[in-house]
mmCIF file of C-alpha atoms in Angstrom:
data_model
loop_
_atom_site.group_PDB
_atom_site.id
_atom_site.type_symbol
_atom_site.label_atom_id
_atom_site.label_comp_id
_atom_site.label_asym_id
_atom_site.label_seq_id
_atom_site.Cartn_x
_atom_site.Cartn_y
_atom_site.Cartn_z
ATOM 1 C CA MET A 1 0.000 0.000 0.000
ATOM 2 C CA LYS A 2 2.935 2.345 0.648
ATOM 3 C CA ASP A 3 3.764 2.180 -3.066
ATOM 4 C CA LEU A 4 0.416 3.818 -3.850
ATOM 5 C CA LYS A 5 1.541 7.018 -2.110
ATOM 6 C CA TYR A 6 2.517 8.483 -5.495
ATOM 7 C CA LEU A 7 -1.152 8.605 -6.446
ATOM 8 C CA ALA A 8 -1.115 11.721 -4.256
ATOM 9 C CA ALA A 9 0.551 13.426 -7.234
ATOM 10 C CA LEU A 10 -2.912 13.342 -8.824
ATOM 11 C CA SER A 11 -4.150 15.723 -6.130
ATOM 12 C CA ILE A 12 -3.096 18.646 -8.330
ATOM 13 C CA PRO A 13 -5.246 17.656 -11.344
ATOM 14 C CA LEU A 14 -8.006 16.744 -8.866
ATOM 15 C CA THR A 15 -8.069 20.304 -7.540
ATOM 16 C CA ALA A 16 -8.185 21.588 -11.129
ATOM 17 C CA LEU A 17 -11.126 19.284 -11.833
ATOM 18 C CA ILE A 18 -12.962 20.586 -8.754
ATOM 19 C CA GLY A 19 -12.399 24.152 -9.911
ATOM 20 C CA LEU A 20 -13.681 23.385 -13.403
ATOM 21 C CA HIS A 21 -16.828 21.787 -12.009
ATOM 22 C CA PHE A 22 -17.772 24.316 -9.350
ATOM 23 C CA LYS A 23 -16.162 27.455 -10.864
ATOM 24 C CA GLY A 24 -16.234 30.707 -8.897
ATOM 25 C CA LEU A 25 -13.389 31.188 -6.438
ATOM 26 C CA LEU A 26 -12.728 27.455 -6.494
ATOM 27 C CA CYS A 27 -11.074 27.946 -9.884
ATOM 28 C CA PHE A 28 -8.054 29.114 -7.829
ATOM 29 C CA LEU A 29 -8.026 25.929 -5.736
ATOM 30 C CA THR A 30 -5.044 24.467 -7.623
ATOM 31 C CA PRO A 31 -2.611 27.363 -7.023
ATOM 32 C CA VAL A 32 -3.835 27.707 -3.421
ATOM 33 C CA PHE A 33 -3.360 23.986 -2.829
ATOM 34 C CA SER A 34 0.060 23.892 -4.504
ATOM 35 C CA PHE A 35 1.596 27.039 -3.073
ATOM 36 C CA CYS A 36 -0.222 27.449 0.244
ATOM 37 C CA ILE A 37 -1.521 24.121 1.550
ATOM 38 C CA ILE A 38 1.422 21.969 0.414
ATOM 39 C CA PRO A 39 4.044 24.374 1.845
ATOM 40 C CA LEU A 40 2.105 24.420 5.112
ATOM 41 C CA LEU A 41 2.096 20.620 5.222
ATOM 42 C CA GLU A 42 5.829 20.584 4.516
ATOM 43 C CA LEU A 43 6.431 22.845 7.495
ATOM 44 C CA ILE A 44 4.359 20.600 9.750
ATOM 45 C CA LEU A 45 5.448 17.139 8.606
ATOM 46 C CA PRO A 46 8.970 15.835 9.328
ATOM 47 C CA GLU A 47 11.548 15.207 6.619
ATOM 48 C CA ASP A 48 12.394 11.675 5.558
ATOM 49 C CA ASN A 49 16.014 11.132 4.546
ATOM 50 C CA THR A 50 16.003 7.346 4.829
ATOM 51 C CA ASN A 51 17.001 5.146 1.900
ATOM 52 C CA TYR A 52 15.652 1.749 0.916
ATOM 53 C CA SER A 53 17.410 -1.528 1.608
ATOM 54 C CA GLU A 54 18.885 -3.468 -1.306
ATOM 55 C CA SER A 55 15.982 -5.941 -1.301
ATOM 56 C CA GLU A 56 13.443 -3.102 -1.282
ATOM 57 C CA LEU A 57 15.216 -1.447 -4.213
ATOM 58 C CA GLN A 58 15.117 -4.664 -6.209
ATOM 59 C CA ASN A 59 11.392 -5.090 -5.564
ATOM 60 C CA LYS A 60 10.631 -1.502 -6.534
ATOM 61 C CA LYS A 61 12.786 -1.779 -9.634
ATOM 62 C CA VAL A 62 10.624 -4.534 -11.159
ATOM 63 C CA ASN A 63 7.246 -3.337 -9.883
ATOM 64 C CA LYS A 64 5.343 -2.029 -12.930
ATOM 65 C CA LEU A 65 2.869 -0.215 -10.691
ATOM 66 C CA PHE A 66 5.275 2.729 -10.511
ATOM 67 C CA ASP A 67 5.314 2.971 -14.306
ATOM 68 C CA TRP A 68 1.548 2.789 -14.663
ATOM 69 C CA MET A 69 1.120 5.598 -12.143
ATOM 70 C CA LEU A 70 3.115 7.719 -14.603
ATOM 71 C CA TYR A 71 1.201 6.572 -17.686
ATOM 72 C CA LEU A 72 -2.071 7.471 -15.969
ATOM 73 C CA ASN A 73 -1.143 11.133 -16.280
ATOM 74 C CA LEU A 74 -1.514 11.090 -20.067
ATOM 75 C CA PRO A 75 -5.344 10.730 -20.233
ATOM 76 C CA ILE A 76 -5.741 12.934 -17.151
ATOM 77 C CA VAL A 77 -3.716 15.816 -18.611
ATOM 78 C CA TYR A 78 -5.378 15.700 -22.013
ATOM 79 C CA GLY A 79 -8.797 15.248 -20.459
ATOM 80 C CA LEU A 80 -8.306 18.410 -18.398
ATOM 81 C CA VAL A 81 -6.994 20.308 -21.431
ATOM 82 C CA ILE A 82 -10.105 19.462 -23.458
ATOM 83 C CA TRP A 83 -12.505 20.100 -20.573
ATOM 84 C CA SER A 84 -10.848 23.436 -19.787
ATOM 85 C CA LEU A 85 -10.989 24.559 -23.408
ATOM 86 C CA ALA A 86 -14.633 23.535 -23.681
ATOM 87 C CA THR A 87 -15.481 25.382 -20.463
ATOM 88 C CA VAL A 88 -13.803 28.702 -21.268
ATOM 89 C CA THR A 89 -15.282 28.786 -24.781
ATOM 90 C CA THR A 90 -18.861 27.703 -24.074
ATOM 91 C CA VAL A 91 -19.661 28.797 -20.512
ATOM 92 C CA PRO A 92 -20.146 32.456 -19.504
ATOM 93 C CA LEU A 93 -17.279 33.207 -17.119
ATOM 94 C CA GLU A 94 -15.946 36.140 -15.184
ATOM 95 C CA ALA A 95 -12.439 37.353 -16.046
ATOM 96 C CA TYR A 96 -11.076 36.139 -12.700
ATOM 97 C CA GLU A 97 -12.429 32.652 -13.387
ATOM 98 C CA ILE A 98 -10.589 32.462 -16.708
ATOM 99 C CA ILE A 99 -7.388 33.571 -14.973
ATOM 100 C CA GLY A 100 -7.937 30.872 -12.359
ATOM 101 C CA PHE A 101 -8.422 28.231 -15.038
ATOM 102 C CA VAL A 102 -5.254 29.361 -16.856
ATOM 103 C CA LEU A 103 -3.213 29.053 -13.664
ATOM 104 C CA SER A 104 -4.801 25.745 -12.698
ATOM 105 C CA LEU A 105 -4.366 24.057 -16.060
ATOM 106 C CA GLY A 106 -0.876 25.520 -16.402
ATOM 107 C CA MET A 107 0.115 24.009 -13.074
ATOM 108 C CA VAL A 108 -1.229 20.626 -14.146
ATOM 109 C CA LEU A 109 0.769 20.905 -17.381
ATOM 110 C CA GLY A 110 3.901 21.759 -15.410
ATOM 111 C CA THR A 111 3.647 19.050 -12.742
ATOM 112 C CA ASN A 112 1.705 16.140 -14.218
ATOM 113 C CA GLY A 113 2.739 17.060 -17.758
ATOM 114 C CA ILE A 114 6.340 18.272 -18.012
ATOM 115 C CA ASN A 115 7.557 16.703 -14.760
ATOM 116 C CA VAL A 116 6.244 13.263 -15.733
ATOM 117 C CA ALA A 117 7.570 13.796 -19.275
ATOM 118 C CA HIS A 118 10.976 14.482 -17.735
ATOM 119 C CA GLU A 119 10.886 11.127 -15.965
ATOM 120 C CA LEU A 120 9.713 9.204 -19.037
ATOM 121 C CA GLY A 121 12.156 11.025 -21.305
ATOM 122 C CA HIS A 122 15.012 9.263 -19.529
ATOM 123 C CA ARG A 123 13.537 5.821 -20.168
ATOM 124 C CA GLN A 124 15.000 3.490 -22.780
ATOM 125 C CA THR A 125 11.789 2.254 -24.419
ATOM 126 C CA THR A 126 10.310 4.089 -27.406
ATOM 127 C CA ASN A 127 6.749 3.845 -26.070
ATOM 128 C CA GLU A 128 7.626 5.526 -22.786
ATOM 129 C CA ARG A 129 9.505 8.304 -24.546
ATOM 130 C CA PHE A 130 6.505 8.775 -26.843
ATOM 131 C CA VAL A 131 4.210 9.250 -23.832
ATOM 132 C CA GLY A 132 6.716 11.698 -22.385
ATOM 133 C CA LYS A 133 6.847 13.783 -25.561
ATOM 134 C CA ALA A 134 3.038 13.740 -25.773
ATOM 135 C CA LEU A 135 2.911 15.193 -22.256
ATOM 136 C CA LEU A 136 5.216 18.039 -23.369
ATOM 137 C CA LEU A 137 2.944 19.031 -26.269
ATOM 138 C CA PRO A 138 0.268 21.081 -24.393
ATOM 139 C CA SER A 139 3.038 23.155 -22.793
ATOM 140 C CA LEU A 140 4.561 23.820 -26.232
ATOM 141 C CA TYR A 141 7.884 22.631 -24.820
ATOM 142 C CA MET A 142 8.720 19.502 -26.795
ATOM 143 C CA HIS A 143 12.285 20.722 -27.367
ATOM 144 C CA PHE A 144 12.822 20.126 -23.639
ATOM 145 C CA TYR A 145 13.378 16.434 -24.396
ATOM 146 C CA ILE A 146 16.410 17.157 -26.585
ATOM 147 C CA GLU A 147 17.972 19.966 -24.576
ATOM 148 C CA HIS A 148 17.472 18.281 -21.217
ATOM 149 C CA ASN A 149 18.790 14.863 -22.178
ATOM 150 C CA PHE A 150 21.623 15.914 -24.475
ATOM 151 C CA GLY A 151 22.386 19.370 -23.090
ATOM 152 C CA HIS A 152 21.476 19.870 -19.443
ATOM 153 C CA HIS A 153 22.762 16.522 -18.209
ATOM 154 C CA LEU A 154 26.071 17.236 -19.903
ATOM 155 C CA HIS A 155 26.464 20.863 -18.814
ATOM 156 C CA ALA A 156 24.533 20.983 -15.496
ATOM 157 C CA ALA A 157 26.060 23.298 -12.877
ATOM 158 C CA THR A 158 28.225 25.126 -15.420
ATOM 159 C CA LYS A 159 27.937 28.567 -16.988
ATOM 160 C CA GLU A 160 27.325 26.851 -20.333
ATOM 161 C CA ASP A 161 24.066 25.364 -19.078
ATOM 162 C CA PRO A 162 20.949 27.470 -19.765
ATOM 163 C CA ALA A 163 19.044 25.660 -17.007
ATOM 164 C CA THR A 164 21.526 26.477 -14.221
ATOM 165 C CA ALA A 165 20.707 29.736 -12.434
ATOM 166 C CA ARG A 166 23.718 31.865 -11.554
ATOM 167 C CA TYR A 167 24.412 33.219 -8.095
ATOM 168 C CA ASN A 168 22.350 36.397 -7.469
ATOM 169 C CA GLN A 169 20.300 35.902 -10.644
ATOM 170 C CA HIS A 170 16.618 36.363 -9.830
ATOM 171 C CA VAL A 171 14.004 33.987 -11.150
ATOM 172 C CA TYR A 172 12.376 36.490 -13.521
ATOM 173 C CA SER A 173 15.668 37.048 -15.330
ATOM 174 C CA PHE A 174 16.174 33.280 -15.355
ATOM 175 C CA TRP A 175 12.801 32.696 -17.000
ATOM 176 C CA PHE A 176 13.925 34.867 -19.905
ATOM 177 C CA THR A 177 17.486 33.576 -20.305
ATOM 178 C CA SER A 178 16.721 29.911 -19.704
ATOM 179 C CA THR A 179 13.717 29.735 -22.015
ATOM 180 C CA ILE A 180 15.497 31.356 -24.953
ATOM 181 C CA ARG A 181 18.879 29.693 -24.464
ATOM 182 C CA GLN A 182 17.364 26.222 -24.042
ATOM 183 C CA TYR A 183 15.407 26.554 -27.279
ATOM 184 C CA ILE A 184 18.500 27.716 -29.185
ATOM 185 C CA SER A 185 20.573 24.977 -27.559
ATOM 186 C CA ALA A 186 18.029 22.337 -28.592
ATOM 187 C CA TRP A 187 18.358 23.431 -32.230
ATOM 188 C CA HIS A 188 22.173 23.366 -32.046
ATOM 189 C CA ILE A 189 22.094 19.864 -30.575
ATOM 190 C CA GLN A 190 19.608 18.700 -33.191
ATOM 191 C CA MET A 191 21.661 20.083 -36.076
ATOM 192 C CA LYS A 192 24.718 18.233 -34.791
ATOM 193 C CA LEU A 193 22.721 15.014 -34.590
ATOM 194 C CA VAL A 194 21.388 15.492 -38.120
ATOM 195 C CA LYS A 195 24.848 16.273 -39.458
ATOM 196 C CA ASN A 196 26.434 13.291 -37.725
ATOM 197 C CA SER A 197 23.843 10.970 -39.260
ATOM 198 C CA ASN A 198 24.318 12.523 -42.727
ATOM 199 C CA LYS A 199 20.674 13.520 -42.978
ATOM 200 C CA SER A 200 19.124 16.682 -44.417
ATOM 201 C CA PHE A 201 17.317 19.391 -42.498
ATOM 202 C CA PHE A 202 13.966 18.015 -43.730
ATOM 203 C CA SER A 203 14.803 14.494 -42.650
ATOM 204 C CA PHE A 204 12.494 12.443 -40.453
ATOM 205 C CA ARG A 205 15.456 12.387 -38.054
ATOM 206 C CA ASN A 206 15.115 16.128 -37.436
ATOM 207 C CA ASP A 207 12.984 15.943 -34.302
ATOM 208 C CA MET A 208 13.076 19.703 -33.727
ATOM 209 C CA LEU A 209 11.449 20.258 -37.114
ATOM 210 C CA TRP A 210 8.744 17.749 -36.313
ATOM 211 C CA TYR A 211 8.191 19.200 -32.861
ATOM 212 C CA SER A 212 7.549 22.568 -34.524
ATOM 213 C CA VAL A 213 5.114 21.005 -36.975
ATOM 214 C CA ILE A 214 3.272 19.015 -34.298
ATOM 215 C CA GLN A 215 2.944 21.998 -31.949
ATOM 216 C CA THR A 216 1.700 24.179 -34.797
ATOM 217 C CA MET A 217 -0.857 21.526 -35.698
ATOM 218 C CA TYR A 218 -1.938 21.335 -32.055
ATOM 219 C CA LEU A 219 -2.553 25.086 -31.902
ATOM 220 C CA ALA A 220 -4.254 25.048 -35.305
ATOM 221 C CA THR A 221 -6.585 22.293 -34.099
ATOM 222 C CA VAL A 222 -7.399 24.258 -30.950
ATOM 223 C CA LEU A 223 -8.134 27.334 -33.085
ATOM 224 C CA PHE A 224 -10.357 25.347 -35.458
ATOM 225 C CA VAL A 225 -12.338 23.587 -32.704
ATOM 226 C CA PHE A 226 -12.417 26.217 -29.949
ATOM 227 C CA GLY A 227 -11.825 29.500 -31.796
ATOM 228 C CA SER A 228 -9.493 32.361 -30.965
ATOM 229 C CA THR A 229 -10.505 32.383 -27.291
ATOM 230 C CA GLY A 230 -9.506 28.742 -26.991
ATOM 231 C CA LEU A 231 -6.225 29.438 -28.792
ATOM 232 C CA LEU A 232 -5.279 32.265 -26.427
ATOM 233 C CA PHE A 233 -6.256 30.141 -23.433
ATOM 234 C CA ALA A 234 -4.178 27.168 -24.653
ATOM 235 C CA ILE A 235 -1.130 29.390 -25.203
ATOM 236 C CA ALA A 236 -1.500 31.077 -21.798
ATOM 237 C CA ALA A 237 -1.838 27.727 -20.011
ATOM 238 C CA GLY A 238 1.141 26.336 -21.925
ATOM 239 C CA VAL A 239 3.307 29.323 -20.985
ATOM 240 C CA THR A 240 2.232 28.952 -17.356
ATOM 241 C CA GLY A 241 3.223 25.297 -17.506
ATOM 242 C CA PHE A 242 6.731 25.839 -18.819
ATOM 243 C CA LEU A 243 7.358 28.807 -16.513
ATOM 244 C CA LEU A 244 6.534 26.468 -13.647
ATOM 245 C CA LEU A 245 9.176 24.117 -15.018
ATOM 246 C CA GLU A 246 11.689 26.942 -15.301
ATOM 247 C CA THR A 247 11.036 27.909 -11.692
ATOM 248 C CA VAL A 248 11.894 24.340 -10.714
ATOM 249 C CA ASN A 249 15.021 24.539 -12.884
ATOM 250 C CA TYR A 250 15.923 27.750 -11.097
ATOM 251 C CA ILE A 251 15.884 26.253 -7.609
ATOM 252 C CA GLU A 252 17.463 22.920 -8.590
ATOM 253 C CA HIS A 253 20.978 24.234 -9.308
ATOM 254 C CA TYR A 254 20.883 27.843 -8.098
ATOM 255 C CA GLY A 255 24.425 29.158 -7.572
ATOM 256 C CA LEU A 256 26.027 25.694 -7.755
ATOM 257 C CA LEU A 257 28.950 25.339 -10.149
ATOM 258 C CA ARG A 258 31.331 22.554 -11.077
ATOM 259 C CA LEU A 259 35.018 23.367 -10.924
ATOM 260 C CA LYS A 260 37.464 22.919 -13.786
ATOM 261 C CA THR A 261 40.242 20.371 -13.558
ATOM 262 C CA ALA A 262 43.883 20.954 -14.482
ATOM 263 C CA SER A 263 43.077 19.867 -18.032
ATOM 264 C CA GLY A 264 40.555 22.696 -18.370
ATOM 265 C CA ARG A 265 37.564 20.365 -18.415
ATOM 266 C CA TYR A 266 34.790 20.449 -15.847
ATOM 267 C CA GLU A 267 34.778 17.921 -13.052
ATOM 268 C CA ARG A 268 32.089 15.294 -13.388
ATOM 269 C CA VAL A 269 28.663 16.000 -11.940
ATOM 270 C CA LYS A 270 28.661 15.106 -8.261
ATOM 271 C CA GLU A 271 26.116 14.912 -5.486
ATOM 272 C CA ASN A 272 26.890 18.491 -4.406
ATOM 273 C CA HIS A 273 25.819 20.065 -7.701
ATOM 274 C CA SER A 274 22.050 19.952 -7.112
ATOM 275 C CA TRP A 275 19.803 21.216 -4.336
ATOM 276 C CA ASN A 276 17.851 18.468 -2.637
ATOM 277 C CA SER A 277 14.862 18.298 -0.349
ATOM 278 C CA ASN A 278 13.576 15.390 1.725
ATOM 279 C CA HIS A 279 10.266 17.037 2.633
ATOM 280 C CA VAL A 280 7.813 14.212 2.081
ATOM 281 C CA VAL A 281 4.905 16.029 0.430
ATOM 282 C CA GLY A 282 6.998 17.659 -2.278
ATOM 283 C CA ARG A 283 8.797 14.376 -2.904
ATOM 284 C CA ILE A 284 5.558 12.514 -3.528
ATOM 285 C CA VAL A 285 3.735 15.186 -5.527
ATOM 286 C CA LEU A 286 6.765 15.685 -7.790
ATOM 287 C CA TYR A 287 7.616 11.987 -8.176
ATOM 288 C CA GLU A 288 10.876 12.295 -6.202
ATOM 289 C CA LEU A 289 12.191 15.114 -8.383
ATOM 290 C CA THR A 290 13.462 16.701 -5.184
ATOM 291 C CA ARG A 291 16.141 13.992 -4.873
ATOM 292 C CA HIS A 292 17.806 15.660 -7.790
ATOM 293 C CA SER A 293 21.458 14.870 -7.098
ATOM 294 C CA ASP A 294 20.892 11.144 -7.370
ATOM 295 C CA HIS A 295 18.995 11.750 -10.609
ATOM 296 C CA HIS A 296 22.013 13.529 -12.101
ATOM 297 C CA TYR A 297 24.341 10.885 -10.720
ATOM 298 C CA LYS A 298 22.474 8.244 -12.711
ATOM 299 C CA SER A 299 19.770 9.689 -14.956
ATOM 300 C CA SER A 300 18.406 6.281 -15.985
ATOM 301 C CA LYS A 301 17.419 5.557 -12.380
ATOM 302 C CA LYS A 302 13.637 5.434 -11.979
ATOM 303 C CA TYR A 303 11.989 7.906 -9.647
ATOM 304 C CA GLN A 304 10.974 5.326 -7.017
ATOM 305 C CA LEU A 305 14.636 4.267 -6.631
ATOM 306 C CA LEU A 306 16.218 7.683 -6.070
ATOM 307 C CA GLU A 307 18.197 8.013 -2.855
ATOM 308 C CA CYS A 308 19.368 10.714 -0.496
ATOM 309 C CA HIS A 309 23.084 11.579 -0.331
ATOM 310 C CA GLU A 310 24.492 13.194 2.800
ATOM 311 C CA GLU A 311 26.909 15.319 0.768
ATOM 312 C CA SER A 312 24.105 16.861 -1.297
ATOM 313 C CA PRO A 313 23.218 20.455 -0.352
ATOM 314 C CA GLN A 314 19.817 20.471 1.300
ATOM 315 C CA MET A 315 17.139 23.094 0.921
ATOM 316 C CA PRO A 316 15.677 24.401 4.154
ATOM 317 C CA PHE A 317 12.216 23.917 2.656
ATOM 318 C CA GLY A 318 10.526 21.642 0.151
ATOM 319 C CA TYR A 319 10.476 22.365 -3.569
ATOM 320 C CA PRO A 320 6.924 23.843 -3.601
ATOM 321 C CA THR A 321 7.806 26.202 -0.728
ATOM 322 C CA SER A 322 11.141 27.074 -2.358
ATOM 323 C CA MET A 323 9.363 27.966 -5.595
ATOM 324 C CA VAL A 324 7.217 30.458 -3.711
ATOM 325 C CA LEU A 325 10.317 31.948 -2.071
ATOM 326 C CA ALA A 326 12.040 32.208 -5.449
ATOM 327 C CA LEU A 327 9.239 34.504 -6.638
ATOM 328 C CA ILE A 328 10.346 36.967 -3.926
ATOM 329 C CA PRO A 329 14.027 37.529 -4.904
ATOM 330 C CA PRO A 330 15.194 39.481 -1.795
ATOM 331 C CA LEU A 331 13.820 36.767 0.481
ATOM 332 C CA TRP A 332 15.252 33.997 -1.706
ATOM 333 C CA PHE A 333 18.727 35.565 -1.751
ATOM 334 C CA LYS A 334 18.654 36.101 2.023
ATOM 335 C CA ILE A 335 17.831 32.445 2.672
ATOM 336 C CA MET A 336 19.838 30.718 -0.054
ATOM 337 C CA ASN A 337 22.940 32.812 -0.772
ATOM 338 C CA LYS A 338 24.579 31.907 2.521
ATOM 339 C CA ARG A 339 24.074 28.254 1.720
ATOM 340 C CA VAL A 340 25.947 28.366 -1.598
ATOM 341 C CA PRO A 341 29.554 27.163 -1.070
ATOM 342 C CA THR A 342 31.981 30.103 -1.248
ATOM 343 C CA TYR A 343 34.326 28.343 -3.656
ATOM 344 C CA MET A 344 31.480 27.947 -6.145
ATOM 345 C CA ILE A 345 30.630 31.664 -6.043
ATOM 346 C CA SER A 346 34.112 32.582 -7.190
ATOM 347 C CA ALA A 347 34.405 29.723 -9.681
#
């Protein structure tokens, strides 16, 4: 029964569903739940930094239940996208209700969409990667698969990495730099892959080209079925979703840098190059994303197997709480800057 705890990650789409059904102020239930109730629970509940025994790890490794709990997000996410679009284009709503629905759906796209896509994007099977890419589509962020797997995991915690926030960089600046640089980086990576395989730009092997086509077709379909209002809503929710991702990116490696060796190359990624959190609620809701150092140590490791490392820098709060703090730069800097190792600041 303990393995079913990750079903709690569906609490975020559940709150969005409640808001869609009842409307009114309840359309803000998802952001209130995510950024008020969850942080409160994280302050109340104790942290859990225990790791599993070898036998437990082996059992969890072969248990397909953990995979199916990820796959379940695909119909849920797309069901909420369609229901939201139908609601905002057919039901008379107040402006504040539409804003609430944008935030709610965007948060579902960021957590149960992009976050789950991130996990599945590291899998080895084509079907799982397909589900992951499908979950990136509503956020208009399909290039994330290429840049994250072939860029971020190579350059994490370096100045060359678009998804690593620099010391004293506030989150709003990071949104701008990371979003643009990751998209450009994804194209550079794709062009190298195409060139190395001796294929043309219009080849079926050019995933970035096909991502552009598929996302354009998605928006065109939304426009055709739901009109211009639906199109604007879909874009706004998608932007909200990927900005949520970028906020997570911001807190994951903020101020942490790898040093260069005598040869001029960066040291390998270690456990001290990612911020971790063992606050139980954030761990469950984000499918153990908060144990980020172990993920970088071995990216093929499934979420239910990720472990805590004592040498990893620990956040004083959970990821959801830290995301709220990041939106208030002076407070974020006051809490986090003193925790960044001095030798990394001057690196």
